[in-house]
């Protein structure tokens, strides 16, 4: 789905749906191969995300959900991972997250094809080696 001149709160439009269908709680990180300046160019580009818990999944993220609008790789470091959820639950009806993506392309952005990749990583909470 897409929104033209829209907002983050447009009803009926959802981003990525993450579901923990495993049997252990996990920590989840997100990152991208580029930031807004490199990806889009122009004056005032935005390339961001917002994590939400869908209705009925209030305890999907048991120990810390990243809230608010965030920008991908603000320093331009493609390997920078950001933890979006600590202890993502695996219990049925408590195992969903939504990640909305905002891409704002300025009027003066260079023309041509644009590509980036968004990564989601999950790490078993009990492994002790989960780093953002």
PDB file of C-alpha atoms in Angstrom:
ATOM      1  CA  UNK A   1       0.000   0.000   0.000  1.00  0.00           C
ATOM      2  CA  UNK A   2       1.091   3.586  -0.366  1.00  0.00           C
ATOM      3  CA  UNK A   3       0.075   7.009   0.840  1.00  0.00           C
ATOM      4  CA  UNK A   4       0.478  10.202  -1.145  1.00  0.00           C
ATOM      5  CA  UNK A   5       0.885  13.280   1.041  1.00  0.00           C
ATOM      6  CA  UNK A   6      -0.417  11.130   3.899  1.00  0.00           C
ATOM      7  CA  UNK A   7       0.323  10.589   7.542  1.00  0.00           C
ATOM      8  CA  UNK A   8       1.505   7.754   9.773  1.00  0.00           C
ATOM      9  CA  UNK A   9      -2.028   7.282  11.099  1.00  0.00           C
ATOM     10  CA  UNK A  10      -3.824   6.467   7.835  1.00  0.00           C
ATOM     11  CA  UNK A  11      -6.317   3.718   8.632  1.00  0.00           C
ATOM     12  CA  UNK A  12      -6.361   0.561   6.553  1.00  0.00           C
ATOM     13  CA  UNK A  13      -2.710   0.805   5.530  1.00  0.00           C
ATOM     14  CA  UNK A  14      -0.256  -1.435   7.334  1.00  0.00           C
ATOM     15  CA  UNK A  15       3.458  -1.968   7.019  1.00  0.00           C
ATOM     16  CA  UNK A  16       5.459  -5.091   7.651  1.00  0.00           C
ATOM     17  CA  UNK A  17       3.802  -7.652   9.904  1.00  0.00           C
ATOM     18  CA  UNK A  18       6.286  -9.556  12.066  1.00  0.00           C
ATOM     19  CA  UNK A  19       5.090 -12.671  13.853  1.00  0.00           C
ATOM     20  CA  UNK A  20       7.102 -14.856  16.212  1.00  0.00           C
ATOM     21  CA  UNK A  21       5.930 -18.339  15.182  1.00  0.00           C
ATOM     22  CA  UNK A  22       8.798 -20.005  17.030  1.00  0.00           C
ATOM     23  CA  UNK A  23       8.902 -21.400  20.529  1.00  0.00           C
ATOM     24  CA  UNK A  24      11.226 -18.942  22.289  1.00  0.00           C
ATOM     25  CA  UNK A  25      11.112 -15.194  22.959  1.00  0.00           C
ATOM     26  CA  UNK A  26      13.489 -13.169  20.774  1.00  0.00           C
ATOM     27  CA  UNK A  27      14.993  -9.693  20.598  1.00  0.00           C
ATOM     28  CA  UNK A  28      14.350  -8.013  17.233  1.00  0.00           C
ATOM     29  CA  UNK A  29      16.503  -5.442  15.444  1.00  0.00           C
ATOM     30  CA  UNK A  30      16.013  -3.457  12.250  1.00  0.00           C
ATOM     31  CA  UNK A  31      18.452  -1.794   9.890  1.00  0.00           C
ATOM     32  CA  UNK A  32      18.794  -0.642   6.312  1.00  0.00           C
ATOM     33  CA  UNK A  33      21.605  -0.612   3.787  1.00  0.00           C
ATOM     34  CA  UNK A  34      21.423   3.180   3.514  1.00  0.00           C
ATOM     35  CA  UNK A  35      20.000   6.353   5.051  1.00  0.00           C
ATOM     36  CA  UNK A  36      17.606   8.982   3.648  1.00  0.00           C
ATOM     37  CA  UNK A  37      20.328  11.280   2.309  1.00  0.00           C
ATOM     38  CA  UNK A  38      22.126   8.560   0.363  1.00  0.00           C
ATOM     39  CA  UNK A  39      18.961   6.682  -0.621  1.00  0.00           C
ATOM     40  CA  UNK A  40      16.836   9.620  -1.759  1.00  0.00           C
ATOM     41  CA  UNK A  41      18.917  12.794  -1.893  1.00  0.00           C
ATOM     42  CA  UNK A  42      17.463  16.255  -2.238  1.00  0.00           C
ATOM     43  CA  UNK A  43      16.538  18.658   0.542  1.00  0.00           C
ATOM     44  CA  UNK A  44      14.877  17.137   3.606  1.00  0.00           C
ATOM     45  CA  UNK A  45      14.370  13.504   2.597  1.00  0.00           C
ATOM     46  CA  UNK A  46      12.975  11.052   5.136  1.00  0.00           C
ATOM     47  CA  UNK A  47      13.366   7.286   5.328  1.00  0.00           C
ATOM     48  CA  UNK A  48      11.976   6.057   8.595  1.00  0.00           C
ATOM     49  CA  UNK A  49       9.898   3.564  10.465  1.00  0.00           C
ATOM     50  CA  UNK A  50       7.529   3.271  13.392  1.00  0.00           C
ATOM     51  CA  UNK A  51       6.867   0.095  15.388  1.00  0.00           C
ATOM     52  CA  UNK A  52       3.345  -0.648  16.588  1.00  0.00           C
ATOM     53  CA  UNK A  53       1.653  -3.462  18.432  1.00  0.00           C
ATOM     54  CA  UNK A  54      -1.583  -4.524  16.722  1.00  0.00           C
ATOM     55  CA  UNK A  55      -4.842  -4.597  18.654  1.00  0.00           C
ATOM     56  CA  UNK A  56      -5.139  -7.695  20.826  1.00  0.00           C
ATOM     57  CA  UNK A  57      -1.354  -8.190  21.104  1.00  0.00           C
ATOM     58  CA  UNK A  58      -0.683  -5.779  23.961  1.00  0.00           C
ATOM     59  CA  UNK A  59       2.073  -7.898  25.513  1.00  0.00           C
ATOM     60  CA  UNK A  60       3.790  -8.866  22.263  1.00  0.00           C
ATOM     61  CA  UNK A  61       6.898  -6.980  23.329  1.00  0.00           C
ATOM     62  CA  UNK A  62       7.363  -7.818  26.992  1.00  0.00           C
ATOM     63  CA  UNK A  63      10.442  -5.801  27.951  1.00  0.00           C
ATOM     64  CA  UNK A  64      10.749  -2.719  25.790  1.00  0.00           C
ATOM     65  CA  UNK A  65       9.271  -1.544  22.522  1.00  0.00           C
ATOM     66  CA  UNK A  66      10.985   1.221  20.548  1.00  0.00           C
ATOM     67  CA  UNK A  67       8.348   3.925  20.192  1.00  0.00           C
ATOM     68  CA  UNK A  68       7.895   6.932  17.952  1.00  0.00           C
ATOM     69  CA  UNK A  69       9.088   7.667  14.453  1.00  0.00           C
ATOM     70  CA  UNK A  70      12.728   6.713  13.846  1.00  0.00           C
ATOM     71  CA  UNK A  71      15.017   7.354  10.883  1.00  0.00           C
ATOM     72  CA  UNK A  72      17.097   4.580   9.309  1.00  0.00           C
ATOM     73  CA  UNK A  73      20.846   4.858   9.865  1.00  0.00           C
ATOM     74  CA  UNK A  74      21.013   8.518  10.837  1.00  0.00           C
ATOM     75  CA  UNK A  75      24.821   8.309  10.770  1.00  0.00           C
ATOM     76  CA  UNK A  76      24.898   6.572   7.401  1.00  0.00           C
ATOM     77  CA  UNK A  77      26.318   3.371   8.921  1.00  0.00           C
ATOM     78  CA  UNK A  78      24.744   0.495   6.966  1.00  0.00           C
ATOM     79  CA  UNK A  79      25.630  -2.022   9.673  1.00  0.00           C
ATOM     80  CA  UNK A  80      23.901  -0.050  12.441  1.00  0.00           C
ATOM     81  CA  UNK A  81      21.184  -2.210  13.987  1.00  0.00           C
ATOM     82  CA  UNK A  82      18.489  -0.717  16.201  1.00  0.00           C
ATOM     83  CA  UNK A  83      16.651  -2.907  18.690  1.00  0.00           C
ATOM     84  CA  UNK A  84      12.916  -2.463  18.154  1.00  0.00           C
ATOM     85  CA  UNK A  85      11.687  -5.050  20.666  1.00  0.00           C
ATOM     86  CA  UNK A  86      13.170  -6.723  23.715  1.00  0.00           C
ATOM     87  CA  UNK A  87      11.586 -10.097  24.447  1.00  0.00           C
ATOM     88  CA  UNK A  88       9.215 -10.507  21.491  1.00  0.00           C
ATOM     89  CA  UNK A  89       6.650 -13.033  22.701  1.00  0.00           C
ATOM     90  CA  UNK A  90       5.862 -16.314  20.893  1.00  0.00           C
ATOM     91  CA  UNK A  91       2.531 -17.039  22.618  1.00  0.00           C
ATOM     92  CA  UNK A  92      -0.475 -17.079  20.285  1.00  0.00           C
ATOM     93  CA  UNK A  93      -2.326 -13.739  20.143  1.00  0.00           C
ATOM     94  CA  UNK A  94       0.700 -12.034  21.746  1.00  0.00           C
ATOM     95  CA  UNK A  95       3.152 -12.538  18.881  1.00  0.00           C
ATOM     96  CA  UNK A  96       2.603  -9.759  16.298  1.00  0.00           C
ATOM     97  CA  UNK A  97       4.348  -6.442  15.579  1.00  0.00           C
ATOM     98  CA  UNK A  98       3.673  -3.941  12.783  1.00  0.00           C
ATOM     99  CA  UNK A  99       6.428  -1.796  11.287  1.00  0.00           C
ATOM    100  CA  UNK A 100       5.266   1.144   9.168  1.00  0.00           C
ATOM    101  CA  UNK A 101       7.701   2.648   6.672  1.00  0.00           C
ATOM    102  CA  UNK A 102       7.792   6.340   5.730  1.00  0.00           C
ATOM    103  CA  UNK A 103       9.610   7.425   2.569  1.00  0.00           C
ATOM    104  CA  UNK A 104       9.470  11.159   1.876  1.00  0.00           C
ATOM    105  CA  UNK A 105      10.957  12.088  -1.492  1.00  0.00           C
ATOM    106  CA  UNK A 106      11.759  15.790  -1.861  1.00  0.00           C
ATOM    107  CA  UNK A 107      10.836  17.696  -5.019  1.00  0.00           C
ATOM    108  CA  UNK A 108      14.521  18.209  -5.808  1.00  0.00           C
ATOM    109  CA  UNK A 109      15.617  14.570  -5.309  1.00  0.00           C
ATOM    110  CA  UNK A 110      17.749  13.188  -8.142  1.00  0.00           C
ATOM    111  CA  UNK A 111      15.788  11.123 -10.649  1.00  0.00           C
ATOM    112  CA  UNK A 112      16.467   7.486 -11.389  1.00  0.00           C
ATOM    113  CA  UNK A 113      16.150   4.091  -9.792  1.00  0.00           C
ATOM    114  CA  UNK A 114      16.610   3.875  -6.016  1.00  0.00           C
ATOM    115  CA  UNK A 115      17.317   0.685  -4.070  1.00  0.00           C
ATOM    116  CA  UNK A 116      17.804  -0.234  -0.441  1.00  0.00           C
ATOM    117  CA  UNK A 117      17.272  -3.295   1.709  1.00  0.00           C
ATOM    118  CA  UNK A 118      15.597  -3.410   5.120  1.00  0.00           C
ATOM    119  CA  UNK A 119      16.706  -6.170   7.484  1.00  0.00           C
ATOM    120  CA  UNK A 120      14.968  -7.636  10.517  1.00  0.00           C
ATOM    121  CA  UNK A 121      17.087  -9.840  12.780  1.00  0.00           C
ATOM    122  CA  UNK A 122      15.858 -11.993  15.652  1.00  0.00           C
ATOM    123  CA  UNK A 123      18.006 -13.448  18.416  1.00  0.00           C
ATOM    124  CA  UNK A 124      16.982 -15.997  21.056  1.00  0.00           C
ATOM    125  CA  UNK A 125      16.822 -14.035  24.306  1.00  0.00           C
ATOM    126  CA  UNK A 126      18.358 -16.924  26.265  1.00  0.00           C
ATOM    127  CA  UNK A 127      21.471 -17.076  24.035  1.00  0.00           C
ATOM    128  CA  UNK A 128      23.118 -14.201  25.866  1.00  0.00           C
ATOM    129  CA  UNK A 129      24.707 -12.974  22.635  1.00  0.00           C
ATOM    130  CA  UNK A 130      22.003 -10.625  21.379  1.00  0.00           C
ATOM    131  CA  UNK A 131      23.532  -7.255  20.552  1.00  0.00           C
ATOM    132  CA  UNK A 132      21.824  -4.458  18.650  1.00  0.00           C
TER     133      UNK A 132
END
